[in-house]
Amino acid sequence: MEIAYWIVAGLLAAFYLYAGGKKVAQSKERLAPMMGWVDTVPMGAVRAVGAVEILGAAGLVLPPLTGTAPALAIFAALGFLVLQILATALHLSRGETKETGLNVTLIALAGVAAWLATTW
């Protein structure tokens, strides 16, 4: 179970570090072609989502790695679960049904990570 957690958590952390880093560092013009929703959301909110993604990635990896408050990994995974449910709702409200495949995959991975974090 521990190895499975590290595989799932590593994949999620890598994805969210990349996605969050882009949201924090890039301009609205550079983000818009790949994330159409940034045109309808204030840039401060986009940057906040990016910061939450980066902190969540750290929360998946650092607490179990250091042995300090490993329960935080469960909360990080559950936070990603909520984040992706909200992202799916945003896409659906914009009529972007085709874009929800990645969200559904990330919801499943976050759920698995939360479950695995509770088992060991």
mmCIF file of C-alpha atoms in Angstrom:
data_model
loop_
_atom_site.group_PDB
_atom_site.id
_atom_site.type_symbol
_atom_site.label_atom_id
_atom_site.label_comp_id
_atom_site.label_asym_id
_atom_site.label_seq_id
_atom_site.Cartn_x
_atom_site.Cartn_y
_atom_site.Cartn_z
ATOM 1 C CA MET A 1 0.000 0.000 0.000
ATOM 2 C CA GLU A 2 2.838 2.367 0.782
ATOM 3 C CA ILE A 3 4.382 1.896 -2.655
ATOM 4 C CA ALA A 4 0.996 2.431 -4.299
ATOM 5 C CA TYR A 5 0.552 5.656 -2.313
ATOM 6 C CA TRP A 6 3.915 6.981 -3.436
ATOM 7 C CA ILE A 7 3.153 6.213 -7.079
ATOM 8 C CA VAL A 8 -0.243 7.927 -6.995
ATOM 9 C CA ALA A 9 0.946 10.814 -4.794
ATOM 10 C CA GLY A 10 4.010 11.314 -6.971
ATOM 11 C CA LEU A 11 1.904 11.515 -10.127
ATOM 12 C CA LEU A 12 -0.539 13.946 -8.523
ATOM 13 C CA ALA A 13 2.225 16.072 -7.008
ATOM 14 C CA ALA A 14 4.088 16.314 -10.322
ATOM 15 C CA PHE A 15 0.906 17.288 -12.169
ATOM 16 C CA TYR A 16 -0.124 19.907 -9.621
ATOM 17 C CA LEU A 17 3.365 21.377 -9.302
ATOM 18 C CA TYR A 18 3.413 21.862 -13.065
ATOM 19 C CA ALA A 19 -0.151 23.190 -13.349
ATOM 20 C CA GLY A 20 0.112 25.363 -10.251
ATOM 21 C CA GLY A 21 3.475 26.720 -11.315
ATOM 22 C CA LYS A 22 2.049 27.770 -14.662
ATOM 23 C CA LYS A 23 -0.893 29.522 -13.004
ATOM 24 C CA VAL A 24 1.376 31.359 -10.579
ATOM 25 C CA ALA A 25 4.096 32.363 -13.060
ATOM 26 C CA GLN A 26 2.460 32.926 -16.439
ATOM 27 C CA SER A 27 0.377 35.815 -17.722
ATOM 28 C CA LYS A 28 -3.306 35.585 -18.565
ATOM 29 C CA GLU A 29 -2.444 35.791 -22.261
ATOM 30 C CA ARG A 30 -0.147 32.760 -22.060
ATOM 31 C CA LEU A 31 -2.621 30.736 -19.975
ATOM 32 C CA ALA A 32 -5.744 31.497 -22.031
ATOM 33 C CA PRO A 33 -5.002 29.168 -24.997
ATOM 34 C CA MET A 34 -4.732 26.126 -22.714
ATOM 35 C CA MET A 35 -7.109 27.242 -19.933
ATOM 36 C CA GLY A 36 -10.019 29.133 -21.446
ATOM 37 C CA TRP A 37 -11.589 29.760 -18.065
ATOM 38 C CA VAL A 38 -8.889 32.255 -17.056
ATOM 39 C CA ASP A 39 -10.632 34.913 -19.162
ATOM 40 C CA THR A 40 -13.714 34.764 -16.930
ATOM 41 C CA VAL A 41 -11.947 34.597 -13.556
ATOM 42 C CA PRO A 42 -9.920 37.412 -11.941
ATOM 43 C CA MET A 43 -6.182 36.826 -12.276
ATOM 44 C CA GLY A 44 -5.814 36.951 -8.491
ATOM 45 C CA ALA A 45 -8.103 33.922 -8.243
ATOM 46 C CA VAL A 46 -6.083 32.085 -10.913
ATOM 47 C CA ARG A 47 -2.889 32.777 -8.976
ATOM 48 C CA ALA A 48 -4.576 31.654 -5.728
ATOM 49 C CA VAL A 49 -5.636 28.364 -7.351
ATOM 50 C CA GLY A 50 -2.052 27.883 -8.528
ATOM 51 C CA ALA A 51 -0.709 28.519 -5.034
ATOM 52 C CA VAL A 52 -3.214 26.056 -3.559
ATOM 53 C CA GLU A 53 -2.106 23.448 -6.101
ATOM 54 C CA ILE A 54 1.563 23.928 -5.226
ATOM 55 C CA LEU A 55 0.863 23.762 -1.481
ATOM 56 C CA GLY A 56 -1.335 20.689 -1.980
ATOM 57 C CA ALA A 57 1.452 18.941 -3.896
ATOM 58 C CA ALA A 58 3.796 19.643 -1.005
ATOM 59 C CA GLY A 59 1.126 18.364 1.388
ATOM 60 C CA LEU A 60 0.908 15.058 -0.457
ATOM 61 C CA VAL A 61 4.642 14.443 -0.310
ATOM 62 C CA LEU A 62 6.343 16.232 2.584
ATOM 63 C CA PRO A 63 4.346 15.071 5.635
ATOM 64 C CA PRO A 64 4.613 11.334 4.858
ATOM 65 C CA LEU A 65 8.216 11.753 3.730
ATOM 66 C CA THR A 66 9.303 13.476 6.945
ATOM 67 C CA GLY A 67 6.936 11.618 9.260
ATOM 68 C CA THR A 68 5.695 14.948 10.618
ATOM 69 C CA ALA A 69 1.877 15.101 10.699
ATOM 70 C CA PRO A 70 1.367 12.483 7.971
ATOM 71 C CA ALA A 71 -2.400 12.967 8.294
ATOM 72 C CA LEU A 72 -1.933 16.182 6.334
ATOM 73 C CA ALA A 73 -1.493 14.034 3.221
ATOM 74 C CA ILE A 74 -5.098 12.878 3.606
ATOM 75 C CA PHE A 75 -6.282 16.480 3.801
ATOM 76 C CA ALA A 76 -4.185 17.431 0.767
ATOM 77 C CA ALA A 77 -5.703 14.592 -1.261
ATOM 78 C CA LEU A 78 -9.214 15.516 -0.126
ATOM 79 C CA GLY A 79 -8.488 19.140 -1.001
ATOM 80 C CA PHE A 80 -7.558 18.088 -4.534
ATOM 81 C CA LEU A 81 -10.751 16.054 -4.695
ATOM 82 C CA VAL A 82 -12.813 19.154 -3.832
ATOM 83 C CA LEU A 83 -10.757 21.331 -6.190
ATOM 84 C CA GLN A 84 -11.422 19.016 -9.120
ATOM 85 C CA ILE A 85 -15.116 18.692 -8.334
ATOM 86 C CA LEU A 86 -15.325 22.495 -8.474
ATOM 87 C CA ALA A 87 -13.244 22.555 -11.672
ATOM 88 C CA THR A 88 -15.597 20.014 -13.246
ATOM 89 C CA ALA A 89 -18.579 22.146 -12.254
ATOM 90 C CA LEU A 90 -16.904 25.195 -13.831
ATOM 91 C CA HIS A 91 -16.285 23.342 -17.096
ATOM 92 C CA LEU A 92 -19.844 22.016 -17.180
ATOM 93 C CA SER A 93 -21.272 25.487 -16.506
ATOM 94 C CA ARG A 94 -19.286 26.767 -19.498
ATOM 95 C CA GLY A 95 -20.516 23.940 -21.735
ATOM 96 C CA GLU A 96 -17.056 22.353 -21.882
ATOM 97 C CA THR A 97 -18.120 18.758 -21.410
ATOM 98 C CA LYS A 98 -15.195 17.420 -23.450
ATOM 99 C CA GLU A 99 -12.689 19.026 -21.073
ATOM 100 C CA THR A 100 -13.949 17.143 -18.007
ATOM 101 C CA GLY A 101 -12.098 13.885 -18.761
ATOM 102 C CA LEU A 102 -8.920 15.087 -17.062
ATOM 103 C CA ASN A 103 -10.951 16.356 -14.096
ATOM 104 C CA VAL A 104 -12.628 12.976 -13.637
ATOM 105 C CA THR A 105 -9.235 11.236 -13.788
ATOM 106 C CA LEU A 106 -7.798 13.625 -11.192
ATOM 107 C CA ILE A 107 -10.848 13.112 -8.961
ATOM 108 C CA ALA A 108 -10.266 9.350 -9.082
ATOM 109 C CA LEU A 109 -6.533 9.700 -8.369
ATOM 110 C CA ALA A 110 -7.140 12.082 -5.469
ATOM 111 C CA GLY A 111 -9.706 9.680 -4.007
ATOM 112 C CA VAL A 112 -7.277 6.780 -4.316
ATOM 113 C CA ALA A 113 -4.494 8.856 -2.733
ATOM 114 C CA ALA A 114 -6.750 9.788 0.195
ATOM 115 C CA TRP A 115 -7.748 6.153 0.685
ATOM 116 C CA LEU A 116 -4.162 4.894 0.426
ATOM 117 C CA ALA A 117 -2.968 7.531 2.882
ATOM 118 C CA THR A 118 -5.420 6.154 5.468
ATOM 119 C CA THR A 119 -4.330 2.546 5.030
ATOM 120 C CA TRP A 120 -0.716 2.820 6.122
#
